Short mmCIF file of C-alpha atoms and ligand atoms in Angstrom, two decimals:
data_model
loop_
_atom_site.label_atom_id
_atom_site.label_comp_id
_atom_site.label_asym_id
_atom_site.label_seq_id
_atom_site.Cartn_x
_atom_site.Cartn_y
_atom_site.Cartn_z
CA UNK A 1 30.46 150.55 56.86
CA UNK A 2 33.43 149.64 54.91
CA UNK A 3 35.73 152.64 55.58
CA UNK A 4 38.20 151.04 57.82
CA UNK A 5 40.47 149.67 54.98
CA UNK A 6 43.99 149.15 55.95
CA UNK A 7 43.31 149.67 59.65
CA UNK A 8 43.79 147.12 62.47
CA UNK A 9 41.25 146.50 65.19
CA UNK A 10 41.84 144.85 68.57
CA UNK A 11 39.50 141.98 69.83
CA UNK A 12 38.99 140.30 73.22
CA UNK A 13 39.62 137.06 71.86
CA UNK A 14 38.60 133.96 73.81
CA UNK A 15 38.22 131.24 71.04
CA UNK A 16 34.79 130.56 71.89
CA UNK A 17 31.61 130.89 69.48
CA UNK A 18 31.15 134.57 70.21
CA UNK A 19 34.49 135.82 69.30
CA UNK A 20 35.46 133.45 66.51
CA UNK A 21 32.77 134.88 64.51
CA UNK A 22 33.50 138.31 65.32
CA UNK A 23 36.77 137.59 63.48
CA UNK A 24 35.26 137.88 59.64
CA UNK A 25 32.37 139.95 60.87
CA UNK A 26 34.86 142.71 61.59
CA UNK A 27 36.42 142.82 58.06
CA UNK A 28 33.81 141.72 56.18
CA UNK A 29 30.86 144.19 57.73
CA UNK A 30 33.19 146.84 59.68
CA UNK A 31 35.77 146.49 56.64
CA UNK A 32 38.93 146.31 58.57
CA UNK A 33 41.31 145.30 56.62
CA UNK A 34 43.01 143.18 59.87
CA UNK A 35 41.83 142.21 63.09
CA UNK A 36 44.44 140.72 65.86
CA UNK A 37 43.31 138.74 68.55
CA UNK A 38 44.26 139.27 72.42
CA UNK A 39 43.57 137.07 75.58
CA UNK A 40 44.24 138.40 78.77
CA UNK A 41 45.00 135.68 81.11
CA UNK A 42 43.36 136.01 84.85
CA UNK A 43 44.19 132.60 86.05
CA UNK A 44 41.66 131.16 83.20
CA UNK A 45 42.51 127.12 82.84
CA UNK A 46 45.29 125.95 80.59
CA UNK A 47 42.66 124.18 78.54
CA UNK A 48 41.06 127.98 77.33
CA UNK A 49 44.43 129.00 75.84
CA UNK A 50 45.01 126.47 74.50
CA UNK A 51 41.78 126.47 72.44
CA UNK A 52 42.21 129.97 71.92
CA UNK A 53 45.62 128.86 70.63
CA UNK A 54 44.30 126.23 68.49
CA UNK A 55 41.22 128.71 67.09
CA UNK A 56 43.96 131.11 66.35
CA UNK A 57 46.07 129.78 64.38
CA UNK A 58 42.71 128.26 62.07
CA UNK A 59 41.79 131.13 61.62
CA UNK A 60 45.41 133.05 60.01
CA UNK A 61 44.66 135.40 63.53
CA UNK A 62 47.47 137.20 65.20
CA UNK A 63 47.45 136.36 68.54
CA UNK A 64 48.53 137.70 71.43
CA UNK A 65 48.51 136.85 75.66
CA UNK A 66 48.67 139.46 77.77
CA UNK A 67 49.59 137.89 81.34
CA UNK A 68 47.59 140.04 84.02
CA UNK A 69 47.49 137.19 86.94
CA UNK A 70 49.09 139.36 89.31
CA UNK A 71 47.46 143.05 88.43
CA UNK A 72 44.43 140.82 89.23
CA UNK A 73 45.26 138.91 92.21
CA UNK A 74 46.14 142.28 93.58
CA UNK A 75 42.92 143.82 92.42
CA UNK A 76 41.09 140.84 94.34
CA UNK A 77 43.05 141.49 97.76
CA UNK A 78 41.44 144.68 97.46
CA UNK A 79 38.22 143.48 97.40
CA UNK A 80 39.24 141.18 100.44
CA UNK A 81 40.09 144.17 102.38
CA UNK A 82 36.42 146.13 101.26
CA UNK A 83 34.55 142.93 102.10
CA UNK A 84 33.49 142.88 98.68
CA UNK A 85 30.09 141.00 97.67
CA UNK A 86 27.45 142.23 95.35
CA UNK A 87 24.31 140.08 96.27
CA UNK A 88 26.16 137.14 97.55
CA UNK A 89 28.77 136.86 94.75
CA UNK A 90 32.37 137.72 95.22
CA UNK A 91 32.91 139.30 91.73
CA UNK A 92 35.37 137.71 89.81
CA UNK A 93 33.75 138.63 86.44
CA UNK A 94 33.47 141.85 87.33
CA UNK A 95 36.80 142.59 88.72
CA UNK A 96 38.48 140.59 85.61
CA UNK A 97 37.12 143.23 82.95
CA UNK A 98 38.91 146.75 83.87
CA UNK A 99 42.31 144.82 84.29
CA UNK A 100 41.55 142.92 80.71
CA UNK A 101 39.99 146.10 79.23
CA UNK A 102 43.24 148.00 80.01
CA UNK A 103 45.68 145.32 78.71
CA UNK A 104 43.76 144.47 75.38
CA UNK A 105 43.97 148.93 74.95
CA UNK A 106 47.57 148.43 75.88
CA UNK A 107 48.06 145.91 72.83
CA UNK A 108 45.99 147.59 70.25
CA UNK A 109 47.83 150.74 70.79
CA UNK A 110 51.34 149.40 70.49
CA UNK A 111 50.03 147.31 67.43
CA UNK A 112 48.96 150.52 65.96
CA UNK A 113 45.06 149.16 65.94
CA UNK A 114 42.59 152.04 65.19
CA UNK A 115 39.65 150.05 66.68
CA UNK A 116 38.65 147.74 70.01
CA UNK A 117 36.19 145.08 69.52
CA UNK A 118 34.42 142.76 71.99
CA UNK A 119 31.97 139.80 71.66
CA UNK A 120 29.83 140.46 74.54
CA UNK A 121 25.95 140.62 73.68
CA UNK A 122 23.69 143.44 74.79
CA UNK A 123 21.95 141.96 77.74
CA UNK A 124 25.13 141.38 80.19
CA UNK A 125 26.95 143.43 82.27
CA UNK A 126 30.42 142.77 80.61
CA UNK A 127 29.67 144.94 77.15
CA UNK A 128 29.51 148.23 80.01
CA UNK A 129 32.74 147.46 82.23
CA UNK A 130 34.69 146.96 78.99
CA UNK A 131 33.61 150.13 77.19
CA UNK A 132 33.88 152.23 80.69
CA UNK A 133 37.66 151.38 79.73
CA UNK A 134 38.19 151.77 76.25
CA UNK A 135 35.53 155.03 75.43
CA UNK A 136 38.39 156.79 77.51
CA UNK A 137 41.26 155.82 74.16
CA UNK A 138 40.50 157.44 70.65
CA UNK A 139 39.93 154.20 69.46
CA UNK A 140 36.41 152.82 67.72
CA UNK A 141 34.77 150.69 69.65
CA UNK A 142 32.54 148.09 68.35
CA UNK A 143 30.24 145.35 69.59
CA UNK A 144 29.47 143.03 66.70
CA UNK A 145 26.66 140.71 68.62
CA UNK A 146 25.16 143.57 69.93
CA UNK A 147 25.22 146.13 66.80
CA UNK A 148 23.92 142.93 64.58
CA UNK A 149 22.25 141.40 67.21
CA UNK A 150 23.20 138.05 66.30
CA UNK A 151 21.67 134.53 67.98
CA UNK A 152 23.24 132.10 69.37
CA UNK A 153 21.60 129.81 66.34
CA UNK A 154 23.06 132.35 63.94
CA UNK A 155 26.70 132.21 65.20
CA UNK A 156 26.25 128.43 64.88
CA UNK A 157 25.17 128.26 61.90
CA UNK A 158 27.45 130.99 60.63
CA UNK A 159 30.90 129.45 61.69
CA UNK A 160 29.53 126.00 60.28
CA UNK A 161 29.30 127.93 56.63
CA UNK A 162 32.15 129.27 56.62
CA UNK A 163 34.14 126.46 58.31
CA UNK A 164 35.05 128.17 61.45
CA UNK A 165 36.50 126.27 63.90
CA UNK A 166 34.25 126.17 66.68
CA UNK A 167 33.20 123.05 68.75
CA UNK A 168 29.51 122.87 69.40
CA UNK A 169 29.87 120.44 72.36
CA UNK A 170 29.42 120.36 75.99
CA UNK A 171 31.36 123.68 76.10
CA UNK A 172 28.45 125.18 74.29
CA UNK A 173 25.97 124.27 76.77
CA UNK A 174 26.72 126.34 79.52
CA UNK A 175 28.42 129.66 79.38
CA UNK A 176 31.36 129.80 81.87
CA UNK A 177 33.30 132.93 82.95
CA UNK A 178 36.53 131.56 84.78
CA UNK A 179 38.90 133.26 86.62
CA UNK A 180 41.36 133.24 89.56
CA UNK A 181 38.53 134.38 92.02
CA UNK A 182 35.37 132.73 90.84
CA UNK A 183 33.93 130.44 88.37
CA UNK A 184 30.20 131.24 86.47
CA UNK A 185 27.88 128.80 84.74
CA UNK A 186 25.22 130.52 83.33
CA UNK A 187 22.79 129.44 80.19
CA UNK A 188 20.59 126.81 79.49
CA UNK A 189 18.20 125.18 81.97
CA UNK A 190 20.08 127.26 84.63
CA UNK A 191 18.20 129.99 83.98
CA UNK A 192 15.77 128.92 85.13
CA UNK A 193 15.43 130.05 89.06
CA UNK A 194 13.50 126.59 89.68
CA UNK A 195 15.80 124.33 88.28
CA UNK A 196 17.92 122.29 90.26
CA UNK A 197 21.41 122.77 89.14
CA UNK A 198 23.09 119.22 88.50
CA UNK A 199 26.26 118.38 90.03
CA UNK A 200 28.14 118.24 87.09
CA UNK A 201 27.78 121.99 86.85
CA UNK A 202 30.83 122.15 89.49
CA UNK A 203 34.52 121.69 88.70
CA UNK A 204 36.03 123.26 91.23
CA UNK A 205 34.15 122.28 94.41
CA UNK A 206 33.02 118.77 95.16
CA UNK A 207 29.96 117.60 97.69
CA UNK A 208 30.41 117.97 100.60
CA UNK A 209 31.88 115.20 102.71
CA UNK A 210 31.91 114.06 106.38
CA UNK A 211 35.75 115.01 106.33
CA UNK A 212 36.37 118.51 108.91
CA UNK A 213 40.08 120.25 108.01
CA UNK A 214 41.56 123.89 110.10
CA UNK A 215 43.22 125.82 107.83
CA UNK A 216 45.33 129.10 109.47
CA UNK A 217 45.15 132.16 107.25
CA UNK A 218 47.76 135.19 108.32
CA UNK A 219 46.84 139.04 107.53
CA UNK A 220 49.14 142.01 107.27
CA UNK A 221 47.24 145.84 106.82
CA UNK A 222 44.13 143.51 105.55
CA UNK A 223 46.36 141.62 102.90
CA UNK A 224 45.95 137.94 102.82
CA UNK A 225 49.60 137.26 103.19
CA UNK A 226 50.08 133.41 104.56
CA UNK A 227 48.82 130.11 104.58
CA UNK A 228 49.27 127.73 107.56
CA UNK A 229 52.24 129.81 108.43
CA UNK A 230 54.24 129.98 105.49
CA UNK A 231 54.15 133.25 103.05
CA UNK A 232 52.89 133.41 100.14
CA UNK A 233 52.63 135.88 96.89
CA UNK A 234 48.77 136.83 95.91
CA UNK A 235 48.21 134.03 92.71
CA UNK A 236 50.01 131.07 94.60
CA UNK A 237 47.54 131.73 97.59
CA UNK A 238 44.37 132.01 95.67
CA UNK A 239 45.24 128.77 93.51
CA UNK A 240 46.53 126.78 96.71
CA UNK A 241 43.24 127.46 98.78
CA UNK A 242 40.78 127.15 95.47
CA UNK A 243 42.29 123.71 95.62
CA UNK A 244 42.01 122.76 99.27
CA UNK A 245 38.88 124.66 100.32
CA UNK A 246 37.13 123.10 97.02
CA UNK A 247 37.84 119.94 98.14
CA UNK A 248 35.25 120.69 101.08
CA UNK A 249 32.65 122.02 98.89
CA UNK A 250 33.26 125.57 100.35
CA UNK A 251 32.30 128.59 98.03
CA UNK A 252 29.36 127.37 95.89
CA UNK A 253 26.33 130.09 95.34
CA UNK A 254 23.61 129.64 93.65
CA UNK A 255 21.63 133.55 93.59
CA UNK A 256 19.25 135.90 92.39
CA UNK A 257 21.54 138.74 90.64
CA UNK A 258 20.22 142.10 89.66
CA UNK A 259 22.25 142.81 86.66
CA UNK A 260 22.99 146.58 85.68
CA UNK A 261 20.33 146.62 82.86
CA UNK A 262 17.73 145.57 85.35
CA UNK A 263 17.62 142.36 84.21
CA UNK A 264 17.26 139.89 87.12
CA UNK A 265 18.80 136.29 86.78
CA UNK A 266 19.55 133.53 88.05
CA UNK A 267 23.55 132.74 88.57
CA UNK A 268 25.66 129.82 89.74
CA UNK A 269 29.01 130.23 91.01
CA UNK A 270 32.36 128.52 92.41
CA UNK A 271 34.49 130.80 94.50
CA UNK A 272 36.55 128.63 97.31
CA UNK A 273 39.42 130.79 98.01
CA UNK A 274 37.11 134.46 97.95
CA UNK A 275 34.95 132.37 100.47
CA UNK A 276 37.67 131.42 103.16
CA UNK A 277 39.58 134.93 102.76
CA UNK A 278 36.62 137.15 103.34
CA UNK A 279 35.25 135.00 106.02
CA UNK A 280 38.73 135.24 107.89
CA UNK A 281 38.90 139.02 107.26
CA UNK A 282 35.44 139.49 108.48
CA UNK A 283 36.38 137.70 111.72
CA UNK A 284 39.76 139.53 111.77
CA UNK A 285 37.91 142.72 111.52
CA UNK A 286 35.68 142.12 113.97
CA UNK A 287 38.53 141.32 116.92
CA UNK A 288 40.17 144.58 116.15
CA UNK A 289 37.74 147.50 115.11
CA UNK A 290 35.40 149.24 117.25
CA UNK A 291 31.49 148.80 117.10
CA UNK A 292 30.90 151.91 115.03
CA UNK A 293 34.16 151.31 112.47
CA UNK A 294 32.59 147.68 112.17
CA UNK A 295 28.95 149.81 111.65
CA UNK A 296 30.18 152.19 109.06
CA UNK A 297 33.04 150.59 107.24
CA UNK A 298 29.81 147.82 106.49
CA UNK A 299 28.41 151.06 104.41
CA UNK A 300 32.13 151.69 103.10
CA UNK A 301 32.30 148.10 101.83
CA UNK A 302 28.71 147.69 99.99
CA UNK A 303 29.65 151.52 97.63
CA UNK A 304 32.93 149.37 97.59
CA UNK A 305 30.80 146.28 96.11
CA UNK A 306 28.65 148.36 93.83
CA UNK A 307 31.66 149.77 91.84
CA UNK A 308 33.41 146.62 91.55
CA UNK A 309 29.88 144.78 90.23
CA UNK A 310 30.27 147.93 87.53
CA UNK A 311 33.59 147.64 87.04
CA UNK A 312 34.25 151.33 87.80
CA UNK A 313 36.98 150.35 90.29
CA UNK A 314 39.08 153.25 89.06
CA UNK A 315 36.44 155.79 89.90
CA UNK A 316 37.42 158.48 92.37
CA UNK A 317 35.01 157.32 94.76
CA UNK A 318 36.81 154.03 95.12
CA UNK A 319 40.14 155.63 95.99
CA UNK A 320 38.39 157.90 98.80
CA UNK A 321 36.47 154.99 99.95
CA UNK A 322 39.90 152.94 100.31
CA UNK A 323 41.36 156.14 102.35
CA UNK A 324 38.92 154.98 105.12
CA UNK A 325 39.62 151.10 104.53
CA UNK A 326 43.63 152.23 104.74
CA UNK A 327 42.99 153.67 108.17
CA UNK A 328 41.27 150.74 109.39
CA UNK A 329 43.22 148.16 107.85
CA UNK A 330 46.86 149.48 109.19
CA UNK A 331 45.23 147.46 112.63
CA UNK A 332 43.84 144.10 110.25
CA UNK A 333 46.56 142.04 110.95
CA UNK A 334 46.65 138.43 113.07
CA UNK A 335 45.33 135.24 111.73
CA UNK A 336 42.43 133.33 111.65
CA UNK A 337 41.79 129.21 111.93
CA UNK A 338 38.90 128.34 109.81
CA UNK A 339 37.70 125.17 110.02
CA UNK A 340 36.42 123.98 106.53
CA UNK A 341 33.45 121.57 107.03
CA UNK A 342 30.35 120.58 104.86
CA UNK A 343 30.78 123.31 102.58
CA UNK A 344 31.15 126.04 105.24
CA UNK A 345 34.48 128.03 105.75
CA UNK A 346 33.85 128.71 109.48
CA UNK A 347 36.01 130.99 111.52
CA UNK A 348 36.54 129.22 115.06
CA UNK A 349 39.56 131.46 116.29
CA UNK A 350 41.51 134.71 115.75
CA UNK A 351 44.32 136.32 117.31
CA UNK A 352 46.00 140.17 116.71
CA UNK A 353 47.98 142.02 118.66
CA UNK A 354 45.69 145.07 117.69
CA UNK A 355 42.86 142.87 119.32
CA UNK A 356 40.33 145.12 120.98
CA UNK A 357 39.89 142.61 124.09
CA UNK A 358 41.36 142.71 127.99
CA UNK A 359 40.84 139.33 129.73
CA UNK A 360 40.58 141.66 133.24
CA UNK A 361 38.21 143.38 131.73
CA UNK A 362 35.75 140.81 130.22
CA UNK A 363 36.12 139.18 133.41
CA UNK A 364 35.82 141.99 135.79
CA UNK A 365 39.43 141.88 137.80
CA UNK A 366 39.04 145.74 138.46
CA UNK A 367 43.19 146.73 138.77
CA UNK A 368 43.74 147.08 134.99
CA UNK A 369 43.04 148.78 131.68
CA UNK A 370 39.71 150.10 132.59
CA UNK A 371 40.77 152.43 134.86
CA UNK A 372 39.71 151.63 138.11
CA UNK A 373 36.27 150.84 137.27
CA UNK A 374 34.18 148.96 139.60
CA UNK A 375 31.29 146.80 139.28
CA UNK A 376 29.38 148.98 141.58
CA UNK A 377 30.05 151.89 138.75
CA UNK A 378 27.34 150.28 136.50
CA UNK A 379 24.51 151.26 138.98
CA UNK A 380 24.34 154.47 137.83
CA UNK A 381 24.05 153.36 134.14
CA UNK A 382 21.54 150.54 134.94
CA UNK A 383 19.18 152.79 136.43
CA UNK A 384 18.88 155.37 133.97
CA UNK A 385 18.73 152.18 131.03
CA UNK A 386 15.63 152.44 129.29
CA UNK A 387 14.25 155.80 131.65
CA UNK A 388 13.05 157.31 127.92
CA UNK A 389 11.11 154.32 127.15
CA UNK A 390 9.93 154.00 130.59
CA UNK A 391 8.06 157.53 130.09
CA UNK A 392 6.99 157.64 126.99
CA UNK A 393 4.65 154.17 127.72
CA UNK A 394 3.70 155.83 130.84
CA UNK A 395 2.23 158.93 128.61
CA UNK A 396 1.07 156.12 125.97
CA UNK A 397 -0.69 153.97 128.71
CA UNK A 398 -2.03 157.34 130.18
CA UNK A 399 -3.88 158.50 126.95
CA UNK A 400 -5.40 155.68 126.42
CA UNK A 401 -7.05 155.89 129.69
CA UNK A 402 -8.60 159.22 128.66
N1 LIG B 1 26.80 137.72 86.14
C1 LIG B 1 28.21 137.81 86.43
C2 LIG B 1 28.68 139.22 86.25
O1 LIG B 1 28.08 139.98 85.57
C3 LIG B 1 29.05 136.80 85.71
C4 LIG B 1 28.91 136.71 84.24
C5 LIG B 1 29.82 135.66 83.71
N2 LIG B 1 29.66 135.36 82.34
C6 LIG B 1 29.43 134.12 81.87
N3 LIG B 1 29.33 133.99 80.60
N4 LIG B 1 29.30 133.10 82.65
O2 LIG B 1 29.68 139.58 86.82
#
């Protein structure tokens, strides 16, 4: 396969096991003659670049970041305003890999790279929403673990031949996907659906306490927009309540997740801030849309959901599902105290202007918005209440006489 001699390929580069190796696999069985490395940061910890730093530079690899915290914090409002779940999970992964699929294919074509190159293996769902992005470019792409299907064991004992610098330690028991949005350990005894997962799985949310704290979140057209009553931008927002709703143990899930494959497994997950904001949206929602918006836009969100868990957020059925949640959102905005409490983010008040609610009304003072309804008005509607049930037991009943 050595025909790609003087050509530059682009990897996702992470520093961990999985791309490291990819790094001489790619010249020395796809023979390109240079490979560049590019992280994509999505509000990953400091400590990641830094080791992807650190690998870098061991390894003589260009390296480039590609800062893409705000494409994504913006991508994840979106999801706020769809409701967005798939199975319980709020999909951090899965949002993270269009918006670093399209900066890496930004890079490599600037850099003049002929070829895009990932380390993800062939069982996940992350090999299919990076190559949804890049089999749109000209470029080549390739999947080392998959196409050699290399082990785990064989990576190891790969980089340790050939020096690599990899560290085999605690980092390489689990494997954790972090981002802005949510945090995923997966691997090991976790997979397991009967194992108990230890608390030291958990960084960002700690057990529960007796401790009670209410929060106020403010909406505008959907969009998260304030906390407690003062603004703030998209990534200062999520990182703010990650911090303080983590501190209540809100946002942990441990689930059964039908992966795209078919494969069904067993996931663990951190996601404090995606649990308070769609909790408070869902509660916003409810004040101000009617029963059947609440009833169909619940059909809008899951195709919503489904995409994102594919990554296909760019597909034209996304945009035409988001001309309904437009329409509905334009009335989405108020705020919402949620009181965060052994591990819950519970809604216990709302207000909008848009609310769909009359105090006369609900309470039956008859001068007012209902239009001179009286109570006496219902009769008519009480008596004819169930009159089609009524009659077809009455036949029922009848037959079985016979
Ligand atoms: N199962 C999730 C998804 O497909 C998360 C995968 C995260 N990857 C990881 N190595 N922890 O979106």
């Amino acid at each position: 396969m050595s025909n790609n001699d003087n050509e530059r390929v682009a990897l996702a580069f992470s520093g961990g096991l999985d791309t490291t190796v990819c790094v001489p696999l790619l010249e020395e069985e796809y023979g390109y003659d240079e490979v560049i490395g590019v992280t994509v940061d999505v509000g990953q910890p400091a400590e990641e670049f830094a080791e992807a730093e650190e690998t870098a530079e061991a390894l003589n690899l260009e390296h480039y970041v590609v800062d893409a915290k705000d494409e994504f914090a913006d991508l994840c409002f979106d999801a706020v305003r769809a409701n967005a779940s798939y199975q319980g999970y709020p999909l951090g992964t899965a949002l993270a890999r269009p918006v670093i699929a399209k900066a890496i294919l930004e890079v490599a074509e600037e850099q003049g790279c002929t070829g895009l190159a990932h380390g993800c293996t062939g069982k996940g769902n992350d090999q299919l929403r990076f190559e949804a992005v890049w089999r749109d470019s000209d470029l080549e792409v390739i999947a080392p673990v998959r196409e050699l299907g290399l082990t785990r064991e064989f990576e190891q004992e790969y980089a340790a031949e050939r020096d690599l610098p990899v560290e085999g330690g605690d980092e390489g028991k689990y494997s954790i996907d972090t981002n802005l949005w949510s945090r995923s350990i997966e691997g090991s005894e976790l997979e397991e659906p009967s194992y108990v997962p230890p608390e030291d799985i958990y960084q960002w949310t700690t057990a529960p306490t007796g401790e009670t704290e209410e929060i106020q979140i403010g909406f505008e057209d959907g969009y998260p927009v304030s906390l407690n009553g003062s603004e703030m931008a998209p990534v200062e927002l999520i990182e703010e309540l990650n911090d303080l709703a983590g501190d209540y143990g809100v946002g942990r899930s441990d689930i059964m997740e039908d992966r795209m494959l078919g494969l069904k497994v067993r996931e663990n997950y951190e996601h404090p801030a995606a649990t308070v904001l769609l909790n408070a949206h869902r509660a916003l929602e409810d004040l101000v849309l009617t029963k059947e918006e609440r009833a169909f836009k619940k059909q809008i969100d899951h195709e919503w959901s489904e995409k994102g868990y594919q990554g296909l957020v760019n597909a034209p059925l996304v945009g035409a599902l988001e001309g309904f949640i437009d329409e509905t959102q334009t009335r989405v905005t108020g705020t919402v105290t949620v009181r965060l409490e052994g591990g819950q983010a519970r809604p216990v008040g709302r207000d909008s202007t848009y609310a769909v609610y009359s105090a006369e009304a609900a309470s039956f003072n008859t001068e007012d918005v209902t239009g001179g309804i009286e109570q006496n008005d219902a009769t008519g509607v009480a008596k004819y209440h169930g009159f089609q049930e009524r009659l077809a037991n009455r036949v029922i009943d009848s037959q079985n006489e016979e």
